[in-house]
Amino acid sequence: MSAEPGGRGTAAGVGPPAAPGSDTYKGWLFKWTNYLKGYQRRWFVLSNGLLSYYRSSATVRSDGSAWKHVKSTPAPARRMGTQAEMAHTCRGTINLSTAHIDTEDSCNIVLSNGGRTYHLKANSEVERQRWVTALELAKAKAIRMRNNQSDDSGDEEPASQSDKSELHGTLKTLSSKLEDLSTCNDLIAKHGAALQRSLSELENLKLPAESGEKIKAVNERATLFRITSNAMINACRDFLDLAETHSRKWQRALQYEREQRIRLEETIEQLAKQHNSLERACRGAPGLSSSTTGITSTAKGSVQSAKGEASDEDEETEYFDAMEDAPAFITVTADPKHHRRSGSNLSGASEGHPEDWTLEDSVFESSNQSSYNESSCKDLLPKKRRRSRIPDKPNYSLNLWSIMKNCIGKELSKIPMPVNFNEPLSMLQRLTEDLEYHELLDKAAKCESSTEQMCFVAAFSVSSYSTTVHRTAKPFNPLLGETYELDRLEELGFRSLCEQVSHHPPAAAHHVYSRRGWTLWQEITIASKFRGKYLSIMPLGAIHLEFHSSGNHYVWRKVTSTVHNIIVGKLWIDQSGEIEIVNHKSKDKCQLKFTPYSYFSRDVPRKVTGVVSDADGKAHYVMSGTWDEKMECSKIVQSSHGSTSTEGKQKTVYQTLTPKVLWKKYPLPENAENMYFFSDLALTLNEPEERVAPTDSRLRPDQRLMESGRWDEANVEKQRLEEKQRAVRRRREAEAVEALEEGKDYEGYIPLWFERKVDAVTGELICVYKGGYWEAKDKQDWSTCPDIF
């Protein structure tokens, strides 16, 4: 933002605050518009106690008024000027003499005057303070001018925009002045009567005839003065009665508007209740499965095309990953009876040799078997008995609309949300939950073919989304320095460690080691876009997976998650975008496409498709399925180019063998709907465990209270922890300023168990595990851990 105090500043620099005598104060500020556009850059002009804003400073004179196009301008230029005026003239004005000036945080300003409120944001705290100083001085000057009745600006807001308190104050002042006039009238009447008596006495005296005429004329004038003063008092009374009548009219209009607003809010709430009841009735209709009905009923009335919103004037980004470059293909299943079987392993298979797709010797499961059936589940049962349920979720009613309408103009990440919107797990535990189907990586480690291994890695990348289909509640935001360990080395062959390494932006580092031949690590930062009707969550950061024996190094990134029906209706989640998995050793690739839900599409909801190809671009396998249910793999026998699609792309036709299930979702435990729809693994993530670090998420008090059903106490504890974290952050910022003044380097926060390094594969700066945690756990030496709880 650049400010021009007194109209003499430049666009490049920011001058000192406006002096009390300054006429104008100008500059750029960010103004909150709505949930679709957020904060928009606007040119603000403060002049004569009025704050006005424009879309551009190009058509604003030095006195704060808009440029006018004269009639002598040629017609084409005049038309262009009219369009420019429509885009750049004044967009709004607020009178500071009756406005309330408030500050929310280091950069925000809130101006309110009756029913009008401006939420403004400066680029820095210094610029915010300059504007606040200028606004306060302008307000004080405007109040003085109004009280002295010397305001010649001519731009006062009409009385219709004054609030109820202002009207009452005006009427009170008028009544006081009327009482003063009545007192003066009484004095005039008293002294006038005395004057008339004195004149009468003079008339009775023996005076010359000429003097008597003059005394008679003075007596008549005194009588006329007395009558005039009485008329003035009556006129003042009539004026006060008229003001009171209009005041009652404005009060009735204000009351009507308030009642209308209350009725609208009640209507919206009633519509939401009816929407939910219709969904429940639809789910209970005969002949419809619960899963299908859940998708249909929630999506029909709520899923809107993102195309219409993208046409907004300030829209610059799409919030669904572009999928124009995804390969278009059609699969045709070949008859396996026509192909000779052999005993060779699938690892040696290549395109065009269907006889290598054997059902006996392949690492892949047969399609007529369940991909992790009961027998395989028994093999994965932990040796240690762990809990299989948590306390039921309390039935707390909460009006989301009443919360969201009070958050207008505020940054979403800074809104203190109650635990009612959470689930009793932290983001670190949700990140660890991606390992629920870790056995896919155990199987991948046994593969000799890199393309075969890629199929299992692709299935694993999709399986991490299966837990999100019913999980609409948000996890707890981890505190800086918070950790979470999941030690299943003896039971399942792996151990996992997560640490919150950054608070703004929030970032978590994750490292997993498996004695069954693989290591996984990642650093995930969450970016979110609140679009009013839905919330887009975009995980940023790459996921790395390396197999010990082969050295194959796989890298991929997550897709966009979208939470629909934020304000009204039943929440539901969709995944959309592309995942490109690359083996940086063999250069094999797998392109997975997550198809976003569309009411008009005939495809299966939550559909995922993809192709596994080698370094030469030759396709070997076709991946298909849904991200909430299962993934299948089909070996390609032959490929050919088909017809051109309606989008202008030439589709490839793949002839494949019978698909085989690589991954299938485990059924949810009994009573899962009352336990936040947690899976069997999720139920054990927050189970109390001994010998963990004092920063572990299991020890977080607000999360533990919420899991126990004590939500009111959890809200109090959550606020305490957040305020404690803010205090530490303020102290760290003060230390940074002090170090800068002394000319010293300040490193800031340093992660405890991770360190930042440049990744050799992607070239990105990433937090990787530096060791020491498990050794500290063996020794129970947690002296280096910070006090965050």
Short mmCIF file of N, CA, C and O in Angstrom, two decimals, residues 142-150:
data_model
loop_
_atom_site.label_atom_id
_atom_site.label_comp_id
_atom_site.label_asym_id
_atom_site.label_seq_id
_atom_site.Cartn_x
_atom_site.Cartn_y
_atom_site.Cartn_z
N ALA A 142 -14.07 15.99 12.16
CA ALA A 142 -15.45 15.97 11.67
C ALA A 142 -16.45 16.18 12.79
O ALA A 142 -17.47 16.86 12.60
N ILE A 143 -16.17 15.63 13.97
CA ILE A 143 -17.08 15.82 15.11
C ILE A 143 -17.09 17.28 15.54
O ILE A 143 -18.15 17.86 15.83
N ARG A 144 -15.88 17.91 15.57
CA ARG A 144 -15.81 19.33 15.94
C ARG A 144 -16.58 20.19 14.94
O ARG A 144 -17.32 21.10 15.32
N MET A 145 -16.41 19.89 13.65
CA MET A 145 -17.12 20.67 12.64
C MET A 145 -18.62 20.50 12.75
O MET A 145 -19.39 21.45 12.56
N ARG A 146 -19.06 19.27 13.07
CA ARG A 146 -20.50 19.05 13.19
C ARG A 146 -21.06 19.77 14.40
O ARG A 146 -22.13 20.37 14.34
N ASN A 147 -20.32 19.75 15.53
CA ASN A 147 -20.80 20.42 16.74
C ASN A 147 -20.84 21.92 16.57
O ASN A 147 -21.70 22.61 17.13
N ASN A 148 -19.87 22.47 15.82
CA ASN A 148 -19.83 23.93 15.58
C ASN A 148 -20.71 24.35 14.43
O ASN A 148 -20.76 25.52 14.08
N GLN A 149 -21.38 23.39 13.79
CA GLN A 149 -22.27 23.65 12.66
C GLN A 149 -21.55 24.40 11.55
O GLN A 149 -22.07 25.32 10.94
N SER A 150 -20.26 24.00 11.32
CA SER A 150 -19.47 24.66 10.30
C SER A 150 -18.96 23.70 9.25
O SER A 150 -17.99 23.98 8.56
#
